[in-house]
Tab-separated table of C-alpha atoms and ligand atoms in Angstrom:
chain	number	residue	atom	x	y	z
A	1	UNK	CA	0.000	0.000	0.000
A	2	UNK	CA	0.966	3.658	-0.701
A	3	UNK	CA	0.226	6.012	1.807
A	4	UNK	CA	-1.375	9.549	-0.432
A	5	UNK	CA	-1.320	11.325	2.367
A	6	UNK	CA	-1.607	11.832	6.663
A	7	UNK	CA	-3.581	14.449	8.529
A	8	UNK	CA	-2.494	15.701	11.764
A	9	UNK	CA	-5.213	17.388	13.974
A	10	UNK	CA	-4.893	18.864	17.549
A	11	UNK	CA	-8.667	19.101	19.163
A	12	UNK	CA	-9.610	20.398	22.387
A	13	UNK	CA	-12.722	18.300	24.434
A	14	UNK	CA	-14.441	19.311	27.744
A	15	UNK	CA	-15.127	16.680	30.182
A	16	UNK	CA	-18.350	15.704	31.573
A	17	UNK	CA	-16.320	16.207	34.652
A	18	UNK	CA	-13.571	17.424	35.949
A	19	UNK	CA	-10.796	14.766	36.589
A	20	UNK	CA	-8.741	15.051	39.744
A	21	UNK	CA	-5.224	13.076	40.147
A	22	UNK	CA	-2.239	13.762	42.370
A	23	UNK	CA	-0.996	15.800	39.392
A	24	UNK	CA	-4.011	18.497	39.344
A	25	UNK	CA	-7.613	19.039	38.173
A	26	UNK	CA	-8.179	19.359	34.419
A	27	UNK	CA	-11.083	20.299	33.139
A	28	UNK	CA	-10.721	19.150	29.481
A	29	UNK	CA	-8.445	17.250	27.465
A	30	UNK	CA	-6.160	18.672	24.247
A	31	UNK	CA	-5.031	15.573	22.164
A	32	UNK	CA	-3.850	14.833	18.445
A	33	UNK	CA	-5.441	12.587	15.875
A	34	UNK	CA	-3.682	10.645	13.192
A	35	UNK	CA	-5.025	10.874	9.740
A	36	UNK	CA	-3.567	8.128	7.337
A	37	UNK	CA	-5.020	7.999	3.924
A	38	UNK	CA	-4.029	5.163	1.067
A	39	UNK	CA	-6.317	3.338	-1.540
A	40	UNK	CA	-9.072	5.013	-0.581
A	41	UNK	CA	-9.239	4.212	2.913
A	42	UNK	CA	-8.399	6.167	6.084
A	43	UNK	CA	-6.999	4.523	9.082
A	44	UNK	CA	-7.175	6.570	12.507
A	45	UNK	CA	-4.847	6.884	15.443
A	46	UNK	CA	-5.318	9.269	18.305
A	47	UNK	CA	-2.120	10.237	20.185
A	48	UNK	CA	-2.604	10.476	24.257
A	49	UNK	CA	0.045	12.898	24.601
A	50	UNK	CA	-1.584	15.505	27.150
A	51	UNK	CA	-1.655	19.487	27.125
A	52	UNK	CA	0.951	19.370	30.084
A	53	UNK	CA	3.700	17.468	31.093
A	54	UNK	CA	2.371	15.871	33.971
A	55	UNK	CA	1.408	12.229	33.681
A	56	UNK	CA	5.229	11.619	31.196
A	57	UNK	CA	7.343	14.513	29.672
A	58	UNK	CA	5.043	14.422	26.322
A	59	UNK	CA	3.088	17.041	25.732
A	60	UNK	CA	0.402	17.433	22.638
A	61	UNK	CA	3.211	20.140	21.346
A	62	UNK	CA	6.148	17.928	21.273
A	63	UNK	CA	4.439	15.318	19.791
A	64	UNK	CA	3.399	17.272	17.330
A	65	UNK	CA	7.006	18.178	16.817
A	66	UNK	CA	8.451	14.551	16.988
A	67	UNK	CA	5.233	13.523	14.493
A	68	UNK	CA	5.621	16.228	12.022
A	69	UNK	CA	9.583	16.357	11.746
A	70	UNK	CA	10.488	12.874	12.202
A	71	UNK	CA	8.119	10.282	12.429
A	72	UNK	CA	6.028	11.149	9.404
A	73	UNK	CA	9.025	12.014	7.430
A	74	UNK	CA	10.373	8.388	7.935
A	75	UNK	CA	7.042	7.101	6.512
A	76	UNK	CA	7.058	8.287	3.396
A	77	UNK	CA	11.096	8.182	3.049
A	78	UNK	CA	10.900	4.437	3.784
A	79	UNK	CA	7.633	4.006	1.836
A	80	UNK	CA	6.315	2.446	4.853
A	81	UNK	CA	2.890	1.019	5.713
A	82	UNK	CA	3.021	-1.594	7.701
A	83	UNK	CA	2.360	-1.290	11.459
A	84	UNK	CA	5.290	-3.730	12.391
A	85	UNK	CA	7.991	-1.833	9.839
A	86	UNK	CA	6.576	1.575	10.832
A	87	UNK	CA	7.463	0.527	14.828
A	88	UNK	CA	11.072	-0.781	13.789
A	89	UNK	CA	11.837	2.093	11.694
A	90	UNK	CA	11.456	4.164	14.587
A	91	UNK	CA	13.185	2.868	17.251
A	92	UNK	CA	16.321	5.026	16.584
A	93	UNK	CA	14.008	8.010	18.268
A	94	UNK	CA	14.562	7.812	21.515
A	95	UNK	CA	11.100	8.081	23.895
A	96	UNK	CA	8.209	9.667	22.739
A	97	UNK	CA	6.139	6.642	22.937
A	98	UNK	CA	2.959	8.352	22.494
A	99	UNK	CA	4.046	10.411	19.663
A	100	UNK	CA	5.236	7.229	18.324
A	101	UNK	CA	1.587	4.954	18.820
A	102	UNK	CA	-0.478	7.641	17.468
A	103	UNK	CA	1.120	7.057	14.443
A	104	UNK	CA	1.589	2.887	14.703
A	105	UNK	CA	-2.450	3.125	15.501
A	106	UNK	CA	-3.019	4.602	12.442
A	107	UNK	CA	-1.644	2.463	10.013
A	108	UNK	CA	-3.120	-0.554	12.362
A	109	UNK	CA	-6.533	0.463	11.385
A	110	UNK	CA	-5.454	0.721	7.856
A	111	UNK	CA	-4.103	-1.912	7.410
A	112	UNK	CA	-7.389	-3.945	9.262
A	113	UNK	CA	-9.529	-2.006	7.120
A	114	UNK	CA	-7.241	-2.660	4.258
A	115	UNK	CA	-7.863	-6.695	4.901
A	116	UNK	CA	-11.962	-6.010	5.494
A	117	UNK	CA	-10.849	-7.468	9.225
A	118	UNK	CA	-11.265	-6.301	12.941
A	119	UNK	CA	-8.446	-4.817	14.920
A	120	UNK	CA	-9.358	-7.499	17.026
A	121	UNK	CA	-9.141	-10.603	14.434
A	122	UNK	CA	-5.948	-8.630	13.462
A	123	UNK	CA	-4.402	-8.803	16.627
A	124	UNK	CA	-5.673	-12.755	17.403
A	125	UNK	CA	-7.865	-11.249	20.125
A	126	UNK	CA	-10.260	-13.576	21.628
A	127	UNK	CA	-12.691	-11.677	24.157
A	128	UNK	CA	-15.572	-10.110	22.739
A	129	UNK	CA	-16.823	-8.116	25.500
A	130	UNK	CA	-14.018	-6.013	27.881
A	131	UNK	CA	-15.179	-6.421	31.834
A	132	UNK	CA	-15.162	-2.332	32.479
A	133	UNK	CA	-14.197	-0.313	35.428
A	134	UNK	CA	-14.284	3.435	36.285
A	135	UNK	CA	-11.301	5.400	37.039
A	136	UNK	CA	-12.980	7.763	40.000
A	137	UNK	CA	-10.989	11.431	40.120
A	138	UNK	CA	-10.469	12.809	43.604
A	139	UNK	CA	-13.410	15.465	44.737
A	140	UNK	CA	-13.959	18.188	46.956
A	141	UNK	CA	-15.215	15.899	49.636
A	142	UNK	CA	-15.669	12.554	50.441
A	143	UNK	CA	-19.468	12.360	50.697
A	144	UNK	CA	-19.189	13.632	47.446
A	145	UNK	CA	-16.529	11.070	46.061
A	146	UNK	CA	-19.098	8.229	47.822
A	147	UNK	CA	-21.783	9.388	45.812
A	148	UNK	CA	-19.930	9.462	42.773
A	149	UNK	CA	-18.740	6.042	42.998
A	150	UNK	CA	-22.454	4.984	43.663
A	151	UNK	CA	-23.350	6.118	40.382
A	152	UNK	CA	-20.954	4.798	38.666
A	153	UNK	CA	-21.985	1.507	40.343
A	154	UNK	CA	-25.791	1.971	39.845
A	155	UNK	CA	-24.997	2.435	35.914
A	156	UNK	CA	-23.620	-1.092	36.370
A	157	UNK	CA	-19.613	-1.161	36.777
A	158	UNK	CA	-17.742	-4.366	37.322
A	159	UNK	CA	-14.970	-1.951	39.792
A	160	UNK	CA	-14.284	1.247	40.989
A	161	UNK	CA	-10.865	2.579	40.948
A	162	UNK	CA	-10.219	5.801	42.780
A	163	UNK	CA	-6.940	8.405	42.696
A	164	UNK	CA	-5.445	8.693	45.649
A	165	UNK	CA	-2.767	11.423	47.106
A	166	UNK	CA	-1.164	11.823	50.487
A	167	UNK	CA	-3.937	13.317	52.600
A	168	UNK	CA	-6.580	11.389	50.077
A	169	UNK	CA	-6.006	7.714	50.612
A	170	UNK	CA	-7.193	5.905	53.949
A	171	UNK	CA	-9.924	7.781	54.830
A	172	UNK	CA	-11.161	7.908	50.885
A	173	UNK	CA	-10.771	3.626	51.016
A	174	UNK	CA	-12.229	4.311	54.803
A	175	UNK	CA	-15.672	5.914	53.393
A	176	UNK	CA	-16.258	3.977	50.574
A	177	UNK	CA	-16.233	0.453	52.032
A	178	UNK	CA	-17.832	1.816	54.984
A	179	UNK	CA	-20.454	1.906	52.450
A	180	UNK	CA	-19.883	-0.420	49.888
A	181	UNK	CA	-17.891	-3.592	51.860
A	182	UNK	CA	-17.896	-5.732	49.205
A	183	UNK	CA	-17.321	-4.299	45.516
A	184	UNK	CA	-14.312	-4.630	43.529
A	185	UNK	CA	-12.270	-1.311	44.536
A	186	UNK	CA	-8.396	-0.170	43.700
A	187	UNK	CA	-6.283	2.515	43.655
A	188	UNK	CA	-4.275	4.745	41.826
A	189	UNK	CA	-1.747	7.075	43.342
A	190	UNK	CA	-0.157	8.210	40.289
A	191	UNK	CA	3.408	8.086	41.843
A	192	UNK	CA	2.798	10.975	44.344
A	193	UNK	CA	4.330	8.972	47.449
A	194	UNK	CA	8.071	8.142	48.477
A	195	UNK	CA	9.194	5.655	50.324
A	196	UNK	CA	9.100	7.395	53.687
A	197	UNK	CA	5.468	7.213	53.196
A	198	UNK	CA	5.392	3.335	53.591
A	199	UNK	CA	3.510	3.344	56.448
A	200	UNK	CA	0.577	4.808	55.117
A	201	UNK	CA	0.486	2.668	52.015
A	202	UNK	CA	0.845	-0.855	54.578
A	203	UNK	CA	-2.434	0.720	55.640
A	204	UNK	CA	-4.192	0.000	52.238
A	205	UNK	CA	-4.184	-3.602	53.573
A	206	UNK	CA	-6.734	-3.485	54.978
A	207	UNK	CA	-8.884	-2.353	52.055
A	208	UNK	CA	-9.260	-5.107	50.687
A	209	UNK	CA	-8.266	-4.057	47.228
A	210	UNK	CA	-7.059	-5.625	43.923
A	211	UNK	CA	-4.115	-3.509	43.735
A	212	UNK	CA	-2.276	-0.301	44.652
A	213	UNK	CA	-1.611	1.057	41.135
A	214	UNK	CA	2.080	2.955	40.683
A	215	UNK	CA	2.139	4.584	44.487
A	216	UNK	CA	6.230	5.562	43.538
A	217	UNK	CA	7.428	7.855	40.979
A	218	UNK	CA	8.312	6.187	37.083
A	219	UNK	CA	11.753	5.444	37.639
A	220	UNK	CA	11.469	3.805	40.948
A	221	UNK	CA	11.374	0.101	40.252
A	222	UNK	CA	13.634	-1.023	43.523
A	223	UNK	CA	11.617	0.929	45.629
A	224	UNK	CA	8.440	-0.536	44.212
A	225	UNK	CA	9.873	-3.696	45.280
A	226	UNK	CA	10.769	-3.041	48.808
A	227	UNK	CA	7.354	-2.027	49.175
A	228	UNK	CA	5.780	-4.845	47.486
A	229	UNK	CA	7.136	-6.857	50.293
A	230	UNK	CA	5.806	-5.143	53.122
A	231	UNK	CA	2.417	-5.180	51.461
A	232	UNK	CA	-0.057	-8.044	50.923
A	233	UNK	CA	-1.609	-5.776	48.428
A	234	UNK	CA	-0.591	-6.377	44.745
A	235	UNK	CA	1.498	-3.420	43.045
A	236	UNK	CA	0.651	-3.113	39.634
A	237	UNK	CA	2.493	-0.846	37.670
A	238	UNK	CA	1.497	2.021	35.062
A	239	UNK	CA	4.100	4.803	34.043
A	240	UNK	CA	6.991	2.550	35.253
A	241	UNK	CA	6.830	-0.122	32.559
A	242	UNK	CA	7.763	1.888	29.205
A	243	UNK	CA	8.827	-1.290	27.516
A	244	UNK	CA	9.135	-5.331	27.266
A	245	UNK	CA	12.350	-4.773	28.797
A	246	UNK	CA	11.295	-2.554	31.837
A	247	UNK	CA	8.149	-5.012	32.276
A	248	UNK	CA	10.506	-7.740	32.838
A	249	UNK	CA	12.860	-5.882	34.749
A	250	UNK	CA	10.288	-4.739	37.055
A	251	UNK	CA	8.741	-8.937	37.162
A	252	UNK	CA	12.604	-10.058	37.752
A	253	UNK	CA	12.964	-7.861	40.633
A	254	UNK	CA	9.260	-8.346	42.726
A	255	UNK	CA	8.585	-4.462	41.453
A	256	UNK	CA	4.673	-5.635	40.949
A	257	UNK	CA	2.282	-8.478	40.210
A	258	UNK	CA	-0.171	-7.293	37.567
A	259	UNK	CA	0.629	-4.833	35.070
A	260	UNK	CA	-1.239	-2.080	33.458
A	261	UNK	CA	-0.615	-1.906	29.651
A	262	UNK	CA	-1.450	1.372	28.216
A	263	UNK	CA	-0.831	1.660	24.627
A	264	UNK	CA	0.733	5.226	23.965
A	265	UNK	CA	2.658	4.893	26.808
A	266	UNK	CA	4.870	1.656	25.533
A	267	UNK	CA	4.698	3.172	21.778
A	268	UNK	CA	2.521	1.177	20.148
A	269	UNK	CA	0.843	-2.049	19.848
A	270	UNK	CA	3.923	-4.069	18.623
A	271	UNK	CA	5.112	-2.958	22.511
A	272	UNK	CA	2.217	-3.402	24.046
A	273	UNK	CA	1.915	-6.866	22.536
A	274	UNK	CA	5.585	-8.077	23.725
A	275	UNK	CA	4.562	-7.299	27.156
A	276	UNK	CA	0.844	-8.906	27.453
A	277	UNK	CA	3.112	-11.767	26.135
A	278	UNK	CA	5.806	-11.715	28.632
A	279	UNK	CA	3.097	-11.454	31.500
A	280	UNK	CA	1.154	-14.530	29.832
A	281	UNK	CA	3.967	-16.248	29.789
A	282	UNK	CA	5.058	-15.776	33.615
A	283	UNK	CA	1.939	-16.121	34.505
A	284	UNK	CA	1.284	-11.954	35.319
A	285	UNK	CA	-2.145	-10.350	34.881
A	286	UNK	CA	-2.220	-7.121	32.726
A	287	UNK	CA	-5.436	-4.742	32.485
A	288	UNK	CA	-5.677	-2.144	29.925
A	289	UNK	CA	-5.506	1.177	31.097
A	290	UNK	CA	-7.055	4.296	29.686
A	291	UNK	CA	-6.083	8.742	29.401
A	292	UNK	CA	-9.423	9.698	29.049
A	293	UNK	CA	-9.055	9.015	25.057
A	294	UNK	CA	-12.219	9.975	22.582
A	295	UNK	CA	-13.528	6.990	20.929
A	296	UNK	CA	-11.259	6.793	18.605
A	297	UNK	CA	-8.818	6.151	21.343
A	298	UNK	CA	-11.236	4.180	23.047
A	299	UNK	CA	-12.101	1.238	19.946
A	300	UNK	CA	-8.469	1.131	20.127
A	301	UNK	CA	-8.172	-0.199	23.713
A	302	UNK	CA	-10.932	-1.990	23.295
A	303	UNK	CA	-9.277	-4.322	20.809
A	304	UNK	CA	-6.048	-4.484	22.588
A	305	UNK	CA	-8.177	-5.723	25.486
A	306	UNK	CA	-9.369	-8.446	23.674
A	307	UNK	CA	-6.128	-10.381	23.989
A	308	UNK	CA	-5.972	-13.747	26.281
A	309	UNK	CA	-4.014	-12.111	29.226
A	310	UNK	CA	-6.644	-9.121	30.419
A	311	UNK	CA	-7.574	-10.141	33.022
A	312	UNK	CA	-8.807	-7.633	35.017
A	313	UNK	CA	-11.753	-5.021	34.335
A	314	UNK	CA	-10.239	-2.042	32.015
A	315	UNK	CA	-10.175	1.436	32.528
A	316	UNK	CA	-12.574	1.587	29.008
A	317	UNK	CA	-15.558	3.320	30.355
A	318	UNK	CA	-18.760	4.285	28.016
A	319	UNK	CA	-18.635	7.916	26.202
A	320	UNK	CA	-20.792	9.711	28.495
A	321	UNK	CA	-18.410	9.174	31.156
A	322	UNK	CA	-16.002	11.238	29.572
A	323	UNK	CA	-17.585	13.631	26.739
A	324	UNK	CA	-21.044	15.314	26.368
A	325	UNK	CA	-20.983	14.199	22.678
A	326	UNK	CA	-18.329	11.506	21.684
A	327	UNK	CA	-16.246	11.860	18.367
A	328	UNK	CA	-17.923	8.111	16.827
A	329	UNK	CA	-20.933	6.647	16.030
A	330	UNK	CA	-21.898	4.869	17.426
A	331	UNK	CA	-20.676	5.882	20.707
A	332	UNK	CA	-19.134	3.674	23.644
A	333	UNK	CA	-21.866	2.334	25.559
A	334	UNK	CA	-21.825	-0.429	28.738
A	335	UNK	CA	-23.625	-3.448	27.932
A	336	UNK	CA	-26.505	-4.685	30.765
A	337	UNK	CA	-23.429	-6.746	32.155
A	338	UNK	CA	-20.817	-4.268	32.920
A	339	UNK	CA	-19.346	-4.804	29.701
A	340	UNK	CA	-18.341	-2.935	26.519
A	341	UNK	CA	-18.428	-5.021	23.056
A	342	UNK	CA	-15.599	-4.384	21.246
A	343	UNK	CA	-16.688	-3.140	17.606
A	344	UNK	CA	-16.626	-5.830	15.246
A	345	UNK	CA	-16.369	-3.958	11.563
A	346	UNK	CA	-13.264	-3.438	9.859
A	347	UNK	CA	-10.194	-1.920	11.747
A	348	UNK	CA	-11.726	-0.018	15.088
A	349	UNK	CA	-15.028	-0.721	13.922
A	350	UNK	CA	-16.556	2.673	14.762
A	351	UNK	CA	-17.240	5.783	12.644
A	352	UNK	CA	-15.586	9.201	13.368
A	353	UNK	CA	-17.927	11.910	13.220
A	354	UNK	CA	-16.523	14.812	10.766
A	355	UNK	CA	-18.763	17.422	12.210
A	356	UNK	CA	-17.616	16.803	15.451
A	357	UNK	CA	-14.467	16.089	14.877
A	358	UNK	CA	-14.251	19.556	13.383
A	359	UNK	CA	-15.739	21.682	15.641
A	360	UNK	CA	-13.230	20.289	18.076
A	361	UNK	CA	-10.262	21.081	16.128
A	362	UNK	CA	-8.160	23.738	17.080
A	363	UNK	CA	-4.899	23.327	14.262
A	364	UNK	CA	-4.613	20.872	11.358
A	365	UNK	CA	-2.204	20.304	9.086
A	366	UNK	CA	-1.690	17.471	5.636
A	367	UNK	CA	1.396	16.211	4.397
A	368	UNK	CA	2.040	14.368	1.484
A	369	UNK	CA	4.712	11.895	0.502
B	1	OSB	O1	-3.045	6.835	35.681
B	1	OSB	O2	-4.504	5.610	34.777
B	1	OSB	C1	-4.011	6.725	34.930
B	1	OSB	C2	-6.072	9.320	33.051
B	1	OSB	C3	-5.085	10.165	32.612
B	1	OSB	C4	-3.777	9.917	32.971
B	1	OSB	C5	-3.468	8.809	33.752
B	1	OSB	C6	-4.458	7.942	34.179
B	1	OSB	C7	-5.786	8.223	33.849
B	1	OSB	C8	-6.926	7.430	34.310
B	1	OSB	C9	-8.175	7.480	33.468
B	1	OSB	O3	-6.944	6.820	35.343
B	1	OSB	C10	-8.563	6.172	32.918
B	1	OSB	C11	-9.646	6.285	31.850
B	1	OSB	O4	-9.341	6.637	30.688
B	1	OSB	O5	-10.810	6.023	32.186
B	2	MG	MG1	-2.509	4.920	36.396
């Protein structure tokens, strides 16, 4: 296939919501989209690279820089369209993983759509319905948190996980299992603790909870793994496991037992395959995580998900938890059983929305080979 042409677009949504973490509150999320157009056809990425650098040291601005200077430009020099070649001709870049799977998820949906096939088919995925959680944001107050979490619950999610900070943690866990002793719960500190805050963390213990997601900054796999000892609570690790290679690092050394596999942040499915592999292999549970992506995002994950080796409920919630109107038709909606099908037409199986997709937009720009 010859690739005619790729679209870059940067588009500003408003939450539903605001979204607490230990980083901040945002109140709406400014993202890229990946345009790739051969034969006809147009296959669609989204790039999870946020407004600030808060979550990784991406930013929607520098990957728009590392997209339109180098990664697109090795495309069309290398006459590239396949997913697989697109992800080794890159690897010379250093970082800028999300820059990087914008791009890969682009030419993965053209490339399904290319074959008439599902991403999921594609990929050998074999589930086709993703168990779905809710990734709770921290509130004002925790009567208001509790009553946020029984919606959520009440529109029929399989778990709640909730972002925790120092200050935010025990009593948070405290008042919702006061109230709700026996759901599936976890949490998600976003690396705002060090290890002189052990203490505190033991305390999760007696939560109850299917893991304590990434309480230690990225880089801090040994101290992940003293703590792991001290805690009958599983670590599972998100912005600490960039790679196959940091994955097994961090499984060698007791770091965690379940990892979270987020797609933009390991560069691309061809990653994010390698280490869903790895933890099959040794016997480690992944999830797939979520950064508030539109749809587009979304049917991504949701294919991803279907490999063997989810195993726990995904951070893939339905569009109206996120947007007021969702960039695809149809939109992402949570099946009677707490459950979100994955689409099943060609390549992400879900329609963008022009219209919407354009009043969204803030800068675009084509390039041609
Ligand atoms: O740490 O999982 C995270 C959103 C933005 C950045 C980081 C995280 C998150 C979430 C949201 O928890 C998950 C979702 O998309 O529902
Ligand atoms: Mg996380």
């Amino acid at each position: 296939m010859t690739i005619d042409a790729i679209e870059l677009l940067v588009l500003q949504l408003p939450y539903v919501h605001f979204f607490e973490t230990s980083f901040g509150r945002e109140f709406d999320r400014r993202f890229i989209l990946v345009k790739v157009m051969a034969e006809g056809l147009i296959g669609w990425g989204e790039c999870v690279a946020a407004e600030k650098p808060l979550y990784s040291e991406e930013t929607t601005e520098t990957a728009w820089h590392i997209l339109k200077d180098f990664l697109v430009p090795v495309l069309f020099k290398k006459k590239i369209s396949d997913p697989a070649e697109f992800a080794r001709a890159v690897t010379p870049f250093r970082g800028n993983p999300m820059a990087k799977a914008g791009l890969e998820l682009a030419l993965w949906d053209l490339t399904a759509k290319q074959k008439g096939v599902s991403l999921r088919s594609l990929y050998g995925g074999v589930q086709e319905e993703i168990p779905t959680g809710v990734s709770v944001g921290i509130e004002d107050t925790l009567a208001g948190l509790v009553a946020r979490v029984e919606g959520y619950l009440k529109e029929g999610y399989q778990r709640i996980k909730i972002k925790i900070k120092p200050g935010w943690d025990v009593a948070a866990c405290e008042a919702i299992r006061r109230r709700f002793p026996d759901i599936r719960l976890q949490v998600d500190a976003n690396g705002a603790y060090s290890p002189a805050d052990a203490e505190t963390l033991r305390k999760l213990d007696a939560f109850n909870l299917l893991l304590v997601e990434q309480p230690f900054p990225p880089f801090d796999l040994w101290d992940h793994s003293r703590l792991q000892k001290m805690m009958a609570t599983p670590l599972c690790l998100d912005e600490s496991i960039l790679s196959e290679v940091t994955a097994r690092q961090a499984l060698e050394m007791g770091s965690c037992r379940i990892i979270n596999i987020k797609v933009g942040r390991v560069g691309g499915i061809v990653e994010a395959r390698l280490i869903h592999d790895l933890c099959q292999a040794r016997g480690v549970p992944v999830w797939c995580g979520g950064m508030l992506e539109s749809g587009i995002g979304r049917a991504h994950n949701l294919h991803l998900a279907s490999l063997p080796n989810f195993k726990l409920p995904a951070d893939l919630s339905a569009s109206k938890r996120y947007y007021h109107q969702d960039l695809i038709e149809p939109e992402v909606e949570l099946t009677g059983r707490g459950t979100v099908k994955v689409p099943d037409g060609p390549g992400i199986g879900v329609f963008p929305v022009d219209k919407r997709i354009k009043k969204a937009t803030l800068r675009r720009r084509v390039f041609k080979g």
